[in-house]
Amino acid sequence: MKIEKSEDEWKNKLTPNEYHVLREKGTESPFTGKFYENKSLGVYYCKGCNSKLFESDKKYDSRSGWPSFFDVEKDAVELKPDHSMGMNRIEVTCRHCGSHLGHLFDDGPKPTGKRYCINSISLDFKEKEH
Ligand code: FE
């Protein structure tokens, strides 16, 4: 299921800061996002379309200043080369709504060796029921 919205619909749904990151590929300042230090058990969802992206047991402390995960839900994201800012990076977007989430790096922990470096503002979190 692909979700498509007009720019006006996105602007109505998102705050200006959310719009900047999700729809204009912005980056929140490191160590400022609300989920950077979140250690609660639960599930992270896309702020743009509410699809499931990450489980909290795949989250780890990368000390990068952004929430970091070593694995992602199957078929939840798309990866694209990103040569902006004079860097060679891999952009991570939501497969369902196309929103920008963050970037993927190869310096993560075992078993994947991956680091999905994700903006808190691109995520919603729902704590696991006890
Ligand atoms: Fe999405």
PDB file of C-alpha atoms and ligand atoms in Angstrom:
ATOM      1  CA  MET A   1       0.000   0.000   0.000  1.00  0.00           C
ATOM      2  CA  LYS A   2       1.494   3.231  -1.186  1.00  0.00           C
ATOM      3  CA  ILE A   3       0.354   6.379   0.517  1.00  0.00           C
ATOM      4  CA  GLU A   4       0.320   9.512  -1.582  1.00  0.00           C
ATOM      5  CA  LYS A   5      -0.543  12.977  -0.352  1.00  0.00           C
ATOM      6  CA  SER A   6      -0.291  16.418  -1.897  1.00  0.00           C
ATOM      7  CA  GLU A   7       2.167  18.889  -0.408  1.00  0.00           C
ATOM      8  CA  ASP A   8      -0.786  20.754   1.161  1.00  0.00           C
ATOM      9  CA  GLU A   9      -2.041  17.568   2.788  1.00  0.00           C
ATOM     10  CA  TRP A  10       1.420  16.902   4.233  1.00  0.00           C
ATOM     11  CA  LYS A  11       1.641  20.468   5.526  1.00  0.00           C
ATOM     12  CA  ASN A  12      -1.731  20.086   7.230  1.00  0.00           C
ATOM     13  CA  LYS A  13      -0.821  16.759   8.792  1.00  0.00           C
ATOM     14  CA  LEU A  14       2.677  17.624  10.019  1.00  0.00           C
ATOM     15  CA  THR A  15       4.165  20.405  12.119  1.00  0.00           C
ATOM     16  CA  PRO A  16       6.634  22.674  10.284  1.00  0.00           C
ATOM     17  CA  ASN A  17       9.592  20.866  11.904  1.00  0.00           C
ATOM     18  CA  GLU A  18       8.176  17.456  11.023  1.00  0.00           C
ATOM     19  CA  TYR A  19       7.501  18.602   7.468  1.00  0.00           C
ATOM     20  CA  HIS A  20      11.053  19.845   7.078  1.00  0.00           C
ATOM     21  CA  VAL A  21      12.591  16.498   8.081  1.00  0.00           C
ATOM     22  CA  LEU A  22      10.063  14.079   6.585  1.00  0.00           C
ATOM     23  CA  ARG A  23       9.277  15.834   3.324  1.00  0.00           C
ATOM     24  CA  GLU A  24      12.346  18.050   2.740  1.00  0.00           C
ATOM     25  CA  LYS A  25      14.979  15.575   3.989  1.00  0.00           C
ATOM     26  CA  GLY A  26      16.016  17.711   6.927  1.00  0.00           C
ATOM     27  CA  THR A  27      17.992  16.460   9.915  1.00  0.00           C
ATOM     28  CA  GLU A  28      17.196  17.216  13.534  1.00  0.00           C
ATOM     29  CA  SER A  29      20.080  18.439  15.671  1.00  0.00           C
ATOM     30  CA  PRO A  30      21.935  15.581  17.391  1.00  0.00           C
ATOM     31  CA  PHE A  31      21.156  14.858  21.056  1.00  0.00           C
ATOM     32  CA  THR A  32      17.890  16.816  20.837  1.00  0.00           C
ATOM     33  CA  GLY A  33      15.347  14.248  19.641  1.00  0.00           C
ATOM     34  CA  LYS A  34      12.850  12.789  22.069  1.00  0.00           C
ATOM     35  CA  PHE A  35      13.729   9.147  21.355  1.00  0.00           C
ATOM     36  CA  TYR A  36      17.508   9.365  21.397  1.00  0.00           C
ATOM     37  CA  GLU A  37      17.713   8.028  24.953  1.00  0.00           C
ATOM     38  CA  ASN A  38      14.433   6.133  24.974  1.00  0.00           C
ATOM     39  CA  LYS A  39      15.022   2.666  26.419  1.00  0.00           C
ATOM     40  CA  SER A  40      11.379   1.663  26.830  1.00  0.00           C
ATOM     41  CA  LEU A  41      10.172  -1.553  25.221  1.00  0.00           C
ATOM     42  CA  GLY A  42       7.832  -1.104  22.305  1.00  0.00           C
ATOM     43  CA  VAL A  43       7.483  -0.339  18.626  1.00  0.00           C
ATOM     44  CA  TYR A  44       8.521   2.658  16.535  1.00  0.00           C
ATOM     45  CA  TYR A  45       6.171   3.781  13.761  1.00  0.00           C
ATOM     46  CA  CYS A  46       6.473   6.183  10.830  1.00  0.00           C
ATOM     47  CA  LYS A  47       5.315   9.686  11.778  1.00  0.00           C
ATOM     48  CA  GLY A  48       4.038  10.159   8.237  1.00  0.00           C
ATOM     49  CA  CYS A  49       1.856   7.059   7.824  1.00  0.00           C
ATOM     50  CA  ASN A  50       1.950   5.054  11.071  1.00  0.00           C
ATOM     51  CA  SER A  51       3.495   1.942   9.514  1.00  0.00           C
ATOM     52  CA  LYS A  52       5.700  -0.202  11.741  1.00  0.00           C
ATOM     53  CA  LEU A  53       9.409   0.489  11.269  1.00  0.00           C
ATOM     54  CA  PHE A  54      11.529  -0.681  14.209  1.00  0.00           C
ATOM     55  CA  GLU A  55      11.275  -2.831  17.341  1.00  0.00           C
ATOM     56  CA  SER A  56      12.855  -1.483  20.504  1.00  0.00           C
ATOM     57  CA  ASP A  57      14.984  -4.632  20.894  1.00  0.00           C
ATOM     58  CA  LYS A  58      16.858  -3.596  17.729  1.00  0.00           C
ATOM     59  CA  LYS A  59      17.690  -0.178  19.191  1.00  0.00           C
ATOM     60  CA  TYR A  60      21.149   0.460  20.613  1.00  0.00           C
ATOM     61  CA  ASP A  61      23.221   3.368  21.875  1.00  0.00           C
ATOM     62  CA  SER A  62      25.376   4.497  18.940  1.00  0.00           C
ATOM     63  CA  ARG A  63      26.424   7.708  20.726  1.00  0.00           C
ATOM     64  CA  SER A  64      25.677   9.501  17.462  1.00  0.00           C
ATOM     65  CA  GLY A  65      22.972  11.691  18.953  1.00  0.00           C
ATOM     66  CA  TRP A  66      20.161  10.049  16.986  1.00  0.00           C
ATOM     67  CA  PRO A  67      18.060   6.953  17.689  1.00  0.00           C
ATOM     68  CA  SER A  68      19.940   4.044  16.124  1.00  0.00           C
ATOM     69  CA  PHE A  69      18.788   0.561  15.196  1.00  0.00           C
ATOM     70  CA  PHE A  70      20.737  -2.420  13.894  1.00  0.00           C
ATOM     71  CA  ASP A  71      17.759  -3.899  12.067  1.00  0.00           C
ATOM     72  CA  VAL A  72      14.481  -2.824  10.514  1.00  0.00           C
ATOM     73  CA  GLU A  73      11.082  -4.416   9.895  1.00  0.00           C
ATOM     74  CA  LYS A  74      10.954  -6.392   6.664  1.00  0.00           C
ATOM     75  CA  ASP A  75       9.891  -4.314   3.639  1.00  0.00           C
ATOM     76  CA  ALA A  76       9.339  -1.234   5.820  1.00  0.00           C
ATOM     77  CA  VAL A  77      11.933   1.079   4.258  1.00  0.00           C
ATOM     78  CA  GLU A  78      13.578   1.943   0.964  1.00  0.00           C
ATOM     79  CA  LEU A  79      17.269   2.707   0.579  1.00  0.00           C
ATOM     80  CA  LYS A  80      18.616   5.204  -1.941  1.00  0.00           C
ATOM     81  CA  PRO A  81      22.059   6.658  -2.649  1.00  0.00           C
ATOM     82  CA  ASP A  82      22.319  10.193  -1.280  1.00  0.00           C
ATOM     83  CA  HIS A  83      25.163  12.408  -2.473  1.00  0.00           C
ATOM     84  CA  SER A  84      23.947  15.601  -0.795  1.00  0.00           C
ATOM     85  CA  MET A  85      26.133  17.678   1.537  1.00  0.00           C
ATOM     86  CA  GLY A  86      29.252  16.402  -0.243  1.00  0.00           C
ATOM     87  CA  MET A  87      28.891  12.966   1.348  1.00  0.00           C
ATOM     88  CA  ASN A  88      28.169   9.497   0.031  1.00  0.00           C
ATOM     89  CA  ARG A  89      25.409   8.195   2.214  1.00  0.00           C
ATOM     90  CA  ILE A  90      22.409   5.902   1.937  1.00  0.00           C
ATOM     91  CA  GLU A  91      19.105   7.561   2.593  1.00  0.00           C
ATOM     92  CA  VAL A  92      16.400   5.634   4.476  1.00  0.00           C
ATOM     93  CA  THR A  93      12.801   6.433   3.521  1.00  0.00           C
ATOM     94  CA  CYS A  94       9.470   4.889   4.516  1.00  0.00           C
ATOM     95  CA  ARG A  95       8.398   2.421   1.840  1.00  0.00           C
ATOM     96  CA  HIS A  96       4.739   3.261   2.342  1.00  0.00           C
ATOM     97  CA  CYS A  97       4.673   7.056   2.334  1.00  0.00           C
ATOM     98  CA  GLY A  98       8.120   8.038   1.039  1.00  0.00           C
ATOM     99  CA  SER A  99       8.951  10.161   4.072  1.00  0.00           C
ATOM    100  CA  HIS A 100      12.594  10.747   4.892  1.00  0.00           C
ATOM    101  CA  LEU A 101      13.637   8.879   8.038  1.00  0.00           C
ATOM    102  CA  GLY A 102      17.417   9.119   8.213  1.00  0.00           C
ATOM    103  CA  HIS A 103      20.508   7.355   6.872  1.00  0.00           C
ATOM    104  CA  LEU A 104      22.035   3.882   6.913  1.00  0.00           C
ATOM    105  CA  PHE A 105      25.672   3.269   7.852  1.00  0.00           C
ATOM    106  CA  ASP A 106      27.864   0.169   8.032  1.00  0.00           C
ATOM    107  CA  ASP A 107      29.276   0.707  11.525  1.00  0.00           C
ATOM    108  CA  GLY A 108      26.533  -0.974  13.541  1.00  0.00           C
ATOM    109  CA  PRO A 109      26.825  -3.859  16.003  1.00  0.00           C
ATOM    110  CA  LYS A 110      26.441  -7.567  15.330  1.00  0.00           C
ATOM    111  CA  PRO A 111      24.629  -9.445  13.937  1.00  0.00           C
ATOM    112  CA  THR A 112      23.865  -7.057  11.047  1.00  0.00           C
ATOM    113  CA  GLY A 113      26.702  -4.533  11.276  1.00  0.00           C
ATOM    114  CA  LYS A 114      24.161  -1.911  10.229  1.00  0.00           C
ATOM    115  CA  ARG A 115      23.259   1.405  11.819  1.00  0.00           C
ATOM    116  CA  TYR A 116      19.899   2.851  10.863  1.00  0.00           C
ATOM    117  CA  CYS A 117      20.418   6.399  12.090  1.00  0.00           C
ATOM    118  CA  ILE A 118      16.911   7.834  12.345  1.00  0.00           C
ATOM    119  CA  ASN A 119      15.490  11.231  13.257  1.00  0.00           C
ATOM    120  CA  SER A 120      13.275  11.054  16.375  1.00  0.00           C
ATOM    121  CA  ILE A 121      10.883  13.486  14.734  1.00  0.00           C
ATOM    122  CA  SER A 122      10.250  10.962  11.948  1.00  0.00           C
ATOM    123  CA  LEU A 123       9.035   8.414  14.495  1.00  0.00           C
ATOM    124  CA  ASP A 124       6.136   7.687  16.805  1.00  0.00           C
ATOM    125  CA  PHE A 125       6.622   5.273  19.680  1.00  0.00           C
ATOM    126  CA  LYS A 126       4.096   2.978  21.292  1.00  0.00           C
ATOM    127  CA  GLU A 127       5.174   1.342  24.516  1.00  0.00           C
ATOM    128  CA  LYS A 128       4.611  -2.374  24.880  1.00  0.00           C
ATOM    129  CA  GLU A 129       1.733  -3.294  27.185  1.00  0.00           C
ATOM    130  CA  HIS A 130       2.878  -5.021  30.358  1.00  0.00           C
TER     131      HIS A 130
HETATM  132 FE    FE B   1       5.557   6.319   6.297  1.00  0.00          FE
END
